[in-house]
Structure formats: C-alpha cells, structure tokens
Amino acid sequence: VMLAAMWCNGAVFGIQNSCGVLFVSMLQLFGGGQDEQLAFKTAWVNSLSMGMVFFCSPIVSVFTDLFGCRKVAVIGAAVGFTGLLSSSFVSTIEPLYFTYGILFACGCSFAYQPSLVILGHYFKKRLGLVNGIVTAGSSLFTVSLPFVLRVLIDSVGLYNTLRVLCILMFILFLAGFTYKPLVSDAKDKEGGNKGKFKFPPEKKICNFSVFKVLSYRIWAFGVPAALFGYFVPYVHLMKHVKDRFGDSVPEEVLLLCLGITSGVGRLVFGRVADYIPGAKKVYLQVASFFFIGLMSMMIPLCHVFGGLIAVCLFMGLFDGCFICIMAPIAFELVGAQNVSQAIGFLLGLMSIPMTVGPPVAGFLRDHLGTYDVAFYLAGVPPLIGGAILCFIPWVHERQKLKERAKPVDGETTEKMLENENTSVSGTTEKPDKEIESG
C-alpha cells in the first residue's frame, strides 16, 4: 500500500511539477502566430491542471467515504489516463484546457486523495514518517522526469511524449487495486450488510462540522492565502532561465535541485513532526512558507546560474516540509474521524490561489517583458499566510482548555448536589461511603 501510494504521488505531482518543460514545448509548438498573450494563455493549461487536482478534493473526499479508497483510486486513474491520451491528439491550445487541464487533472485528483486516506488505515504511530516517504515519491519523479521529458520531446515531439506518460497512469490504475479497505470491511462485518450499499446521512456526506473548529478555520484559510505565488516558479522558472541565460545553461537542473531537496525535506521533516507535540507542528509550516516566499523573491536577483541552483535547493527543502506535514496537522486539529473531509476541504480551497497565480505571472511577463515583478509578488503571499498560521497553536490550546473545563465543571456540580442530598437525609455514614465511592 505504501509503495502504491508513493507511485501515485510520483506520477501525479511528478508530471505536474515538470510542467515547466511542457510549458516551453507548448510555447514553441503553438507560438507560430506570434500571439502577444501566448504566455498568459499557455500558462492556463498547467495552472488549470494543478488547480483542478485540488479543486476536486472536497468531492473526492465524499466519494471516498461513500465507495472506499480502492474504487475511487482505480476510476480516477482511468479518467486521468483518458485525459492524457486525448491531449496527445489536439492541434490547438484551447482543447488542452479541457483534456489536460480538466479531464486529466480530475482523474489525478480522484487517484491522489485516496492514497493519503488509506495510510491512516494502516499506520498510526509513525504516520508522519510514512507521509514523508510516500510524498517523497513526487520528488523522485520530479528529479527524473524533466530530463526524460526533454529527451522525449526533442526526439519524438510533444504529442508522443504525452502518450509515453500514459504508461505512468496505467501503472497507477493497477496500483489502486492494492488499497484494501480495512476499516470499511470491519464495519460491514459488524453490521452484517457486506456487499450492500447503504446511503449515509447527509451530515456524513458533507461534514461541514470541521469548520466549527476555530483552529481548523484559521488553517484552512491561512494556507490558501499563502499559495497565490507557490506554483509560479514551477510553471515559469524554465522560461525565465531561457529569457535570462539563453540556451547556454541546462535549465532542467533547477527542477532536479527542487526534486532532490524536496524529497530530503519530506523525509527529514516528516520524522521531525512525529516528535513535535500537538498543533505546534504548524510552526514547521510557518517556517516553510517564510523561506519559500523569501526564495521566490531571490530568483530575479540571481544573475548567475549557480545562484539559482542555491535558491532552488532551499526552496525544495521547505517545499517538502510544507507538504509532508499537512496530514499530521489535520489529524491534530480535527481528529481521525473527520480527517478525510478536512483534507479535502483544505485542498479544494488551495485550488483557487494555485490556479490564479501562474496566469497572473504570465500576464505580467507579456506586458512587462520580464518575470522579475512576477517573482517578487509571488513571494509576498507565503509571508502573509505564514504570519496567519502563527496563531493556530495558541488558539488550539485555548480550545482544548475549554473542552477540559466543561466536564470538570459538570462533575463538581454533580458532587455538590450529591453532598446536599446526603446532608438532607440526616445520615452520617452514607455520605462518607458515597464520597469514598465517588
């Protein structure tokens, strides 16, 4: 199960994170008309794809609760395979909005989220470490895919490259069958209704009760606020390097640096998160957003290719930190019973800023002729979002103190009433016995 989930993360986000290579190829393929807004239009393909992966997450969480991880993951991989294959037969940029940006991305979303939920069925004590290992799968693919894509595009073209990528989705289709639903099987055996589908109550389908938790509300809106510039480097960094350094440098090395250090960050910080108590894990995300925003602002200041390599190394390290501790934080804030839809709602809210950011950066590039302003602005939201998240541990501790105070107050009032009743009865031995038993 862990290896299947690891492959899922690799196939889905390896392709998404390598979109900078595909972006440059799309510009060359569809740029024959010298469209002044070509970067803006093309950026929507990759941006819409990444955004839809997260936008569908609330819906995926509902389907996962209804039908189980295995069915949802298998069907999602099949849909993603169909979308990627159909993208290899288009002749203009517009159909890619649907085939690659929506159909392929929705399939990835339905395949991806069950890979997070199923881990909670199998792992409890070392969930942070397992999440680090699983999410490191995307780093392994991010390291290797840019070079493979560059070789494939140069040799067989963009369309055949997309068909080769379909192999990854087919393996993902087979991997989904390993998600044995332990929790649902146990429930079926207890209820004696194995094989029968019973429609659950509405509250379980859309569990909006997670938003009653104040610390989760802050987290669910603070994280998306930080992500308006998060995906900009993944889409536009390759084009920025070509504009500044030409063809004299291997720009794929930057994605290699991002992937390697992101994998290291997921393994290291996933393990560190297991030792940080409660909601204080959020401070790791605060630190990651601070460094991601700072490194994004450093990109335009790097006039030497070696400087960009250093920036990408640090950015990848803290990108891995941000990703690997999302599930452990959700478990801390809302509990294991609500974690599926809590993650789904968060990923859905994340889709909006991740979709909007890259096209805005492309728009600025088309009108200003450079990416400098786009990267400066991309570094601001992570700093703001990180500042918002700083309040979560304090709020969460106050909530826990209030919850502890309520039952304590109830017990003391019950004891007071018992003492009053026993004093009215006039016996002395009976109250002593009741106090001892209490």
Coordinates of C-alpha atoms in Angstrom, one line a residue, residues 210 212-220 223 278-282 285 326-336 338-339 342 346 389 392-393 395-397 399-400 403:
V210 CA -14.9 20.6 10.8
K212 CA -16.7 24.7 13.7
V213 CA -13.2 24.2 15.0
L214 CA -11.6 27.6 15.0
S215 CA -8.0 26.4 14.7
Y216 CA -9.0 24.5 11.6
R217 CA -10.8 27.5 10.1
I218 CA -7.6 29.6 10.5
W219 CA -5.5 26.8 8.9
A220 CA -8.0 26.2 6.1
V223 CA -2.7 28.0 3.9
G278 CA 0.1 18.6 19.1
A279 CA -0.7 21.7 17.0
K280 CA 2.8 23.0 17.4
K281 CA 3.6 21.1 14.1
V282 CA 2.1 24.2 12.4
Q285 CA 4.7 25.1 8.0
M326 CA -0.3 18.5 6.1
A327 CA -2.0 15.2 7.0
P328 CA -0.4 15.1 10.6
I329 CA -1.7 18.7 11.2
A330 CA -5.2 17.8 10.0
F331 CA -5.2 14.8 12.4
E332 CA -4.2 17.0 15.3
L333 CA -6.8 19.8 14.6
V334 CA -10.0 17.7 13.8
G335 CA -9.2 14.1 14.8
A336 CA -9.0 10.9 12.9
N338 CA -13.0 13.9 10.3
V339 CA -9.6 14.0 8.7
A342 CA -10.9 18.1 6.4
L346 CA -8.3 22.3 2.5
L389 CA -0.7 30.4 10.8
I392 CA -3.1 28.3 15.4
P393 CA -1.2 26.6 18.3
V395 CA -6.0 29.1 19.6
H396 CA -5.9 25.3 19.6
E397 CA -4.6 25.2 23.2
Q399 CA -9.9 25.3 22.7
K400 CA -8.5 22.2 24.5
E403 CA -13.2 21.4 26.4

